[in-house]
Amino acid sequence: MEDILYNKFEVIRFINHPVPSNSYVVYDKNSRKCILIDPGSKDPREISTYISENSLFLQYILLTHEHFDHMWGVKPLLNEFHPQLVCSKRCAQKISVPQNYYNLLYYNSEEYHHIDSVDIITEEVNNHLHSYPFDIYFINTPGHSSSSICIHIGNYLFTGDTIMNGFKPFIKKRHEGSIEEFQGSIELIFNSFPPHVLVYPGHGESFTLDMVEEFYRNYK
């Protein structure tokens, strides 16, 4: 767990298990309201303990895309805290399909996993969600997955697996990836945000956008 403090919000990074992807709790120190991005641990106890022990009120769970290492912990957190679940339309469709390959792979278990319903579809709210103290913008960035979005909150950009530092982009057609869509999404991000924007990726450490611009603009 890592604390990152900027401006009025605090960003808490958690490393998911068994796949070391990132989850983020973003909270307002005055209201104690928080949102959670990409809870990917099958057992998200570390996150739920942090929320409870710090007397936070979980308003939303936001998903950048449907891959299991970014959404495996959603169900127990919904049951415990009753937040609203938010994702893109394609993500909602994908997570509603029961699957068990990751339980088989990591736990030799036949257990199937899916999420029945999503409370808010990003496209249906015009990619903007305002609930004090958060003003949240969603950017459709297909490429890694057809459902991929980036999430913009204040001076922070949460990019899921679209933009990372030190990781080669993972784009597979069988996972609905597309290099053409990915390149378009990269152009959109770098043309829409200043180079100093703080990026919190789906894997690895945080960075500023200018640190990876040359790599991504030249990626083929």
GROMACS .gro file of N, CA and C in nm, residues 60-135:
model
  228
   60TYR      N    1  -1.827   0.508  -0.511
   60TYR     CA    2  -1.823   0.444  -0.642
   60TYR      C    3  -1.707   0.345  -0.652
   61ILE      N    4  -1.728   0.239  -0.728
   61ILE     CA    5  -1.621   0.157  -0.780
   61ILE      C    6  -1.616   0.181  -0.930
   62LEU      N    7  -1.502   0.221  -0.981
   62LEU     CA    8  -1.483   0.251  -1.122
   62LEU      C    9  -1.392   0.145  -1.184
   63LEU      N   10  -1.430   0.095  -1.300
   63LEU     CA   11  -1.348  -0.004  -1.371
   63LEU      C   12  -1.294   0.056  -1.500
   64THR      N   13  -1.163   0.041  -1.522
   64THR     CA   14  -1.105   0.089  -1.648
   64THR      C   15  -1.131  -0.010  -1.762
   65HIS      N   16  -1.148  -0.138  -1.731
   65HIS     CA   17  -1.182  -0.238  -1.832
   65HIS      C   18  -1.218  -0.368  -1.760
   66GLU      N   19  -1.247  -0.471  -1.839
   66GLU     CA   20  -1.312  -0.591  -1.783
   66GLU      C   21  -1.217  -0.701  -1.739
   67HIS      N   22  -1.087  -0.690  -1.760
   67HIS     CA   23  -0.998  -0.802  -1.731
   67HIS      C   24  -0.997  -0.834  -1.582
   68PHE      N   25  -0.985  -0.962  -1.551
   68PHE     CA   26  -1.010  -1.009  -1.414
   68PHE      C   27  -0.918  -0.945  -1.312
   69ASP      N   28  -0.794  -0.911  -1.351
   69ASP     CA   29  -0.701  -0.854  -1.254
   69ASP      C   30  -0.732  -0.708  -1.224
   70HIS      N   31  -0.844  -0.660  -1.278
   70HIS     CA   32  -0.891  -0.524  -1.247
   70HIS      C   33  -1.032  -0.522  -1.188
   71MET      N   34  -1.094  -0.641  -1.175
   71MET     CA   35  -1.233  -0.642  -1.125
   71MET      C   36  -1.267  -0.761  -1.037
   72TRP      N   37  -1.169  -0.843  -1.003
   72TRP     CA   38  -1.195  -0.966  -0.929
   72TRP      C   39  -1.253  -0.939  -0.790
   73GLY      N   40  -1.218  -0.827  -0.731
   73GLY     CA   41  -1.263  -0.797  -0.595
   73GLY      C   42  -1.391  -0.717  -0.586
   74VAL      N   43  -1.458  -0.696  -0.699
   74VAL     CA   44  -1.576  -0.609  -0.699
   74VAL      C   45  -1.688  -0.664  -0.612
   75LYS      N   46  -1.722  -0.790  -0.629
   75LYS     CA   47  -1.840  -0.845  -0.561
   75LYS      C   48  -1.835  -0.832  -0.408
   76PRO      N   49  -1.728  -0.877  -0.342
   76PRO     CA   50  -1.727  -0.863  -0.196
   76PRO      C   51  -1.732  -0.718  -0.149
   77LEU      N   52  -1.675  -0.626  -0.227
   77LEU     CA   53  -1.678  -0.485  -0.188
   77LEU      C   54  -1.817  -0.425  -0.208
   78LEU      N   55  -1.886  -0.468  -0.313
   78LEU     CA   56  -2.025  -0.425  -0.331
   78LEU      C   57  -2.111  -0.473  -0.215
   79ASN      N   58  -2.090  -0.597  -0.174
   79ASN     CA   59  -2.169  -0.654  -0.066
   79ASN      C   60  -2.142  -0.586   0.068
   80GLU      N   61  -2.019  -0.542   0.088
   80GLU     CA   62  -1.983  -0.483   0.217
   80GLU      C   63  -2.018  -0.334   0.225
   81PHE      N   64  -1.994  -0.259   0.119
   81PHE     CA   65  -2.006  -0.113   0.126
   81PHE      C   66  -2.121  -0.056   0.043
   82HIS      N   67  -2.176  -0.132  -0.047
   82HIS     CA   68  -2.290  -0.091  -0.130
   82HIS      C   69  -2.266   0.038  -0.210
   83PRO      N   70  -2.150   0.050  -0.273
   83PRO     CA   71  -2.128   0.163  -0.363
   83PRO      C   72  -2.196   0.139  -0.496
   84GLN      N   73  -2.192   0.237  -0.584
   84GLN     CA   74  -2.238   0.219  -0.721
   84GLN      C   75  -2.120   0.176  -0.808
   85LEU      N   76  -2.147   0.082  -0.897
   85LEU     CA   77  -2.045   0.031  -0.987
   85LEU      C   78  -2.056   0.104  -1.120
   86VAL      N   79  -1.941   0.150  -1.171
   86VAL     CA   80  -1.938   0.234  -1.291
   86VAL      C   81  -1.837   0.176  -1.391
   87CYS      N   82  -1.880   0.162  -1.517
   87CYS     CA   83  -1.788   0.119  -1.621
   87CYS      C   84  -1.848   0.149  -1.757
   88SER      N   85  -1.775   0.119  -1.863
   88SER     CA   86  -1.826   0.140  -1.998
   88SER      C   87  -1.929   0.033  -2.034
   89LYS      N   88  -2.003   0.060  -2.139
   89LYS     CA   89  -2.108  -0.034  -2.181
   89LYS      C   90  -2.050  -0.170  -2.217
   90ARG      N   91  -1.941  -0.170  -2.294
   90ARG     CA   92  -1.881  -0.298  -2.333
   90ARG      C   93  -1.823  -0.371  -2.213
   91CYS      N   94  -1.768  -0.300  -2.119
   91CYS     CA   95  -1.718  -0.362  -1.996
   91CYS      C   96  -1.831  -0.429  -1.920
   92ALA      N   97  -1.944  -0.361  -1.908
   92ALA     CA   98  -2.060  -0.418  -1.838
   92ALA      C   99  -2.106  -0.547  -1.906
   93GLN      N  100  -2.105  -0.549  -2.037
   93GLN     CA  101  -2.143  -0.670  -2.110
   93GLN      C  102  -2.046  -0.783  -2.083
   94LYS      N  103  -1.919  -0.752  -2.083
   94LYS     CA  104  -1.817  -0.857  -2.067
   94LYS      C  105  -1.815  -0.915  -1.927
   95ILE      N  106  -1.831  -0.832  -1.824
   95ILE     CA  107  -1.822  -0.884  -1.687
   95ILE      C  108  -1.948  -0.959  -1.646
   96SER      N  109  -2.054  -0.950  -1.727
   96SER     CA  110  -2.177  -1.023  -1.696
   96SER      C  111  -2.171  -1.169  -1.741
   97VAL      N  112  -2.069  -1.203  -1.817
   97VAL     CA  113  -2.055  -1.340  -1.870
   97VAL      C  114  -1.975  -1.425  -1.769
   98PRO      N  115  -2.033  -1.533  -1.716
   98PRO     CA  116  -1.960  -1.617  -1.620
   98PRO      C  117  -1.834  -1.677  -1.681
   99GLN      N  118  -1.723  -1.666  -1.608
   99GLN     CA  119  -1.596  -1.722  -1.652
   99GLN      C  120  -1.525  -1.783  -1.533
  100ASN      N  121  -1.439  -1.881  -1.563
  100ASN     CA  122  -1.364  -1.944  -1.453
  100ASN      C  123  -1.218  -1.967  -1.486
  101TYR      N  124  -1.169  -1.915  -1.599
  101TYR     CA  125  -1.033  -1.949  -1.638
  101TYR      C  126  -0.930  -1.898  -1.537
  102TYR      N  127  -0.954  -1.783  -1.476
  102TYR     CA  128  -0.857  -1.732  -1.380
  102TYR      C  129  -0.863  -1.806  -1.248
  103ASN      N  130  -0.980  -1.854  -1.207
  103ASN     CA  131  -0.986  -1.939  -1.089
  103ASN      C  132  -0.914  -2.071  -1.114
  104LEU      N  133  -0.931  -2.126  -1.235
  104LEU     CA  134  -0.859  -2.249  -1.269
  104LEU      C  135  -0.709  -2.226  -1.272
  105LEU      N  136  -0.668  -2.115  -1.332
  105LEU     CA  137  -0.526  -2.085  -1.349
  105LEU      C  138  -0.454  -2.065  -1.217
  106TYR      N  139  -0.518  -1.988  -1.126
  106TYR     CA  140  -0.447  -1.948  -1.004
  106TYR      C  141  -0.485  -2.031  -0.881
  107TYR      N  142  -0.603  -2.092  -0.881
  107TYR     CA  143  -0.649  -2.162  -0.762
  107TYR      C  144  -0.697  -2.304  -0.789
  108ASN      N  145  -0.684  -2.350  -0.915
  108ASN     CA  146  -0.731  -2.483  -0.952
  108ASN      C  147  -0.875  -2.504  -0.907
  109SER      N  148  -0.956  -2.403  -0.925
  109SER     CA  149  -1.095  -2.403  -0.880
  109SER      C  150  -1.188  -2.393  -1.000
  110GLU      N  151  -1.302  -2.464  -0.994
  110GLU     CA  152  -1.402  -2.459  -1.100
  110GLU      C  153  -1.502  -2.344  -1.080
  111GLU      N  154  -1.480  -2.263  -0.977
  111GLU     CA  155  -1.574  -2.156  -0.946
  111GLU      C  156  -1.582  -2.054  -1.060
  112TYR      N  157  -1.705  -2.020  -1.097
  112TYR     CA  158  -1.727  -1.920  -1.200
  112TYR      C  159  -1.748  -1.783  -1.133
  113HIS      N  160  -1.714  -1.679  -1.207
  113HIS     CA  161  -1.726  -1.544  -1.155
  113HIS      C  162  -1.789  -1.454  -1.260
  114HIS      N  163  -1.883  -1.371  -1.217
  114HIS     CA  164  -1.939  -1.268  -1.304
  114HIS      C  165  -2.004  -1.162  -1.217
  115ILE      N  166  -2.039  -1.050  -1.277
  115ILE     CA  167  -2.106  -0.941  -1.206
  115ILE      C  168  -2.238  -0.916  -1.277
  116ASP      N  169  -2.345  -0.929  -1.202
  116ASP     CA  170  -2.479  -0.927  -1.261
  116ASP      C  171  -2.517  -0.795  -1.325
  117SER      N  172  -2.486  -0.686  -1.257
  117SER     CA  173  -2.536  -0.558  -1.307
  117SER      C  174  -2.440  -0.445  -1.272
  118VAL      N  175  -2.449  -0.341  -1.351
  118VAL     CA  176  -2.370  -0.219  -1.331
  118VAL      C  177  -2.467  -0.104  -1.308
  119ASP      N  178  -2.435  -0.017  -1.215
  119ASP     CA  179  -2.525   0.093  -1.180
  119ASP      C  180  -2.520   0.208  -1.279
  120ILE      N  181  -2.399   0.241  -1.325
  120ILE     CA  182  -2.382   0.357  -1.412
  120ILE      C  183  -2.294   0.318  -1.530
  121ILE      N  184  -2.347   0.337  -1.652
  121ILE     CA  185  -2.271   0.316  -1.775
  121ILE      C  186  -2.215   0.451  -1.818
  122THR      N  187  -2.085   0.457  -1.840
  122THR     CA  188  -2.021   0.586  -1.864
  122THR      C  189  -2.078   0.659  -1.985
  123GLU      N  190  -2.107   0.586  -2.091
  123GLU     CA  191  -2.162   0.651  -2.210
  123GLU      C  192  -2.300   0.712  -2.185
  124GLU      N  193  -2.374   0.652  -2.091
  124GLU     CA  194  -2.510   0.700  -2.064
  124GLU      C  195  -2.513   0.826  -1.979
  125VAL      N  196  -2.399   0.863  -1.920
  125VAL     CA  197  -2.390   0.990  -1.845
  125VAL      C  198  -2.296   1.087  -1.917
  126ASN      N  199  -2.282   1.065  -2.049
  126ASN     CA  200  -2.197   1.151  -2.133
  126ASN      C  201  -2.054   1.159  -2.082
  127ASN      N  202  -2.007   1.046  -2.028
  127ASN     CA  203  -1.869   1.033  -1.983
  127ASN      C  204  -1.830   1.135  -1.876
  128HIS      N  205  -1.927   1.175  -1.796
  128HIS     CA  206  -1.900   1.271  -1.689
  128HIS      C  207  -1.988   1.238  -1.568
  129LEU      N  208  -1.925   1.230  -1.453
  129LEU     CA  209  -1.997   1.199  -1.330
  129LEU      C  210  -1.957   1.301  -1.225
  130HIS      N  211  -2.054   1.377  -1.176
  130HIS     CA  212  -2.025   1.475  -1.072
  130HIS      C  213  -2.102   1.438  -0.946
  131SER      N  214  -2.028   1.418  -0.839
  131SER     CA  215  -2.086   1.395  -0.707
  131SER      C  216  -1.988   1.450  -0.606
  132TYR      N  217  -2.028   1.556  -0.538
  132TYR     CA  218  -1.937   1.625  -0.448
  132TYR      C  219  -1.865   1.524  -0.357
  133PRO      N  220  -1.734   1.539  -0.345
  133PRO     CA  221  -1.644   1.642  -0.398
  133PRO      C  222  -1.575   1.603  -0.529
  134PHE      N  223  -1.624   1.498  -0.595
  134PHE     CA  224  -1.556   1.446  -0.712
  134PHE      C  225  -1.621   1.493  -0.842
  135ASP      N  226  -1.536   1.531  -0.936
  135ASP     CA  227  -1.577   1.561  -1.073
  135ASP      C  228  -1.497   1.464  -1.160
   0.00000   0.00000   0.00000
